[in-house]
PDB file of C-alpha atoms in Angstrom:
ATOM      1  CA  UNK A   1     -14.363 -10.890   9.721  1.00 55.00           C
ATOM      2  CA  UNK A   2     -12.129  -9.917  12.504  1.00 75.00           C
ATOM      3  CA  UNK A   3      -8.416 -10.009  11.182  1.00 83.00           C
ATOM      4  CA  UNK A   4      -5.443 -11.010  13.165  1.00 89.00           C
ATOM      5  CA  UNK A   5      -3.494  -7.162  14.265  1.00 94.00           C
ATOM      6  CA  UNK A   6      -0.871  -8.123  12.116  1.00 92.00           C
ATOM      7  CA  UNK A   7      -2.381  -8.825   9.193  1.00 93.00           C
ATOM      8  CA  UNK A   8      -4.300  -5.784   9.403  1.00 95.00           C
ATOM      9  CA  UNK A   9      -1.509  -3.934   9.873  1.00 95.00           C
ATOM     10  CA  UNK A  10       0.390  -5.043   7.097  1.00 93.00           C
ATOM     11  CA  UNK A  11      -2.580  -4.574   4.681  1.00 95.00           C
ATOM     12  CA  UNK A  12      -2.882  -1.021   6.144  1.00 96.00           C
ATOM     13  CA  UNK A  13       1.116  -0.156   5.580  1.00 93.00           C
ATOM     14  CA  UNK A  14       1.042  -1.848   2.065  1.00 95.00           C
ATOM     15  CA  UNK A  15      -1.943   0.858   1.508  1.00 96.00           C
ATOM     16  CA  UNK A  16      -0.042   3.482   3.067  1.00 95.00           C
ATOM     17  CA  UNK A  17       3.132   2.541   1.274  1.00 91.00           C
ATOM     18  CA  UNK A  18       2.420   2.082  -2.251  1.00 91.00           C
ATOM     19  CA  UNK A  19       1.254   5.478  -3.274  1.00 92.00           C
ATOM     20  CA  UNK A  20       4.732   6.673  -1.694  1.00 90.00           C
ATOM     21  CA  UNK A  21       6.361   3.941  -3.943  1.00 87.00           C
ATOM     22  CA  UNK A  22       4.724   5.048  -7.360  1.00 86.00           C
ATOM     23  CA  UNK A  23       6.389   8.851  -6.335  1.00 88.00           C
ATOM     24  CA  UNK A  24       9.274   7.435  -6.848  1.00 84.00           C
ATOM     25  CA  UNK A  25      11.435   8.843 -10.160  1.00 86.00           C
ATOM     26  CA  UNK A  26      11.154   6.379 -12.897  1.00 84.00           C
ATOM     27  CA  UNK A  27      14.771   4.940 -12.778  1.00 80.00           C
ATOM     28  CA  UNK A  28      14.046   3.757  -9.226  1.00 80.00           C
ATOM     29  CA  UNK A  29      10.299   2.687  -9.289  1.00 77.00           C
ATOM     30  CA  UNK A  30      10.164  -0.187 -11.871  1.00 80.00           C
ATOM     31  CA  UNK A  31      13.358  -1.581  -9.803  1.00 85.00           C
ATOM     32  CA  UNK A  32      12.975  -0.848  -6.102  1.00 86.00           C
ATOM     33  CA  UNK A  33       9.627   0.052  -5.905  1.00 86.00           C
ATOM     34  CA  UNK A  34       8.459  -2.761  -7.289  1.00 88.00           C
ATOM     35  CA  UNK A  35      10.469  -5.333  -5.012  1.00 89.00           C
ATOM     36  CA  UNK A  36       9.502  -3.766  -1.877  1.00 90.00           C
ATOM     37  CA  UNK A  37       5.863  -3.980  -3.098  1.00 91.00           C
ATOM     38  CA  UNK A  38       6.474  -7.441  -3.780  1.00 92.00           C
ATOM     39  CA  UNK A  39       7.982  -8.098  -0.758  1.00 91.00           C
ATOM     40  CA  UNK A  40       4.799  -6.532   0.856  1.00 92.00           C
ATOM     41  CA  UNK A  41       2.204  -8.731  -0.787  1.00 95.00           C
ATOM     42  CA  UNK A  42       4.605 -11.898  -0.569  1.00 93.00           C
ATOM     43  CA  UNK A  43       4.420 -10.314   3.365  1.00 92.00           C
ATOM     44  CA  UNK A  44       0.749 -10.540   3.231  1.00 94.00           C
ATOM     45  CA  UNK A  45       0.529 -13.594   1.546  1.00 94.00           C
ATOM     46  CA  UNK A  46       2.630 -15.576   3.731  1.00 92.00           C
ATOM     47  CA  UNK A  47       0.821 -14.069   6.987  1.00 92.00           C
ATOM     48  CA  UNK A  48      -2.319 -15.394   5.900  1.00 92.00           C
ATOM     49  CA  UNK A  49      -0.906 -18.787   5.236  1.00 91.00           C
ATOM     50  CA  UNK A  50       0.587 -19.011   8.565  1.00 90.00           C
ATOM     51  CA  UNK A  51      -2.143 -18.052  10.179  1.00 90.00           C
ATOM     52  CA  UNK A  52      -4.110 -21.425   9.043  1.00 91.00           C
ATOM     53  CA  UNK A  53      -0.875 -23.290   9.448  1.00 89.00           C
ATOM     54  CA  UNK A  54      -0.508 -26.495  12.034  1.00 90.00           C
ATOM     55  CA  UNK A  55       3.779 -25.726  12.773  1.00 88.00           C
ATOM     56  CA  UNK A  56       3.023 -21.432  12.813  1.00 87.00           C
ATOM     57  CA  UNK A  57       6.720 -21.400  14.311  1.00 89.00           C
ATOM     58  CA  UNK A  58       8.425 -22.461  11.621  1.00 88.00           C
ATOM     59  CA  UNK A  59       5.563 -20.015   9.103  1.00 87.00           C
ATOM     60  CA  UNK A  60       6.615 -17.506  11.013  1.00 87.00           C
ATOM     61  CA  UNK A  61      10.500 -17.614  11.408  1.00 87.00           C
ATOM     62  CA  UNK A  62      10.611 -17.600   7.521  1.00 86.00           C
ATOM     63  CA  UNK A  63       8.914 -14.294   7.512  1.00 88.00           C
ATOM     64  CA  UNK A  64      11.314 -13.464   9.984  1.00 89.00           C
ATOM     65  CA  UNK A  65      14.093 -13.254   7.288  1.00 86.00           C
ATOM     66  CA  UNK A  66      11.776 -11.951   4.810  1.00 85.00           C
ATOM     67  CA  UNK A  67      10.873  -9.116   6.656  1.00 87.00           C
ATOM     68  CA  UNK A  68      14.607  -8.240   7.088  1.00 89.00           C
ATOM     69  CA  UNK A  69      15.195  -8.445   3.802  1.00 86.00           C
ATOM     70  CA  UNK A  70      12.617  -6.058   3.515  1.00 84.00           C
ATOM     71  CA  UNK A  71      14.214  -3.753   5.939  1.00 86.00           C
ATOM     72  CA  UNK A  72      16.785  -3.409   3.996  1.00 87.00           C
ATOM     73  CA  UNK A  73      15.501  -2.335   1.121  1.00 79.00           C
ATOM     74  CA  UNK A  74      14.026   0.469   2.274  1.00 68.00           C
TER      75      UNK A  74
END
């Protein structure tokens, strides 16, 4: 099944992004590393629901702020 690009892309970057993560030193990777990966799969999840959703706008302006919040983890 043909995904939408940006759900494809965001499965591809949370690939891409974990190993990095779990390189992290210890003190830092059961805090940080696991809320960014969190944020990623809440990311994910949250694309996917939007994508079925009737208001999308509204789906997709609350990812919005969780993808900034995610930007400033990093």
């Amino acid at each position: 099944m043909n995904e939408l690009p940006i759900i494809q892309k965001t499965y591809d970057l949370i690939k891409w992004y974990v190993p990095i993560l779990n390189r992290l030193p210890q003190n830092h990777k059961f805090m940080l590393g696991n809320r960014i990966i969190t944020g990623l799969y809440d990311l994910l999840d949250a694309l996917i629901i939007a994508k079925y959703a009737v208001d999308k706008l509204e789906q997709l302006q609350s990812l919005n702020s969780k993808l900034d919040i995610l930007r400033q983890l990093k």
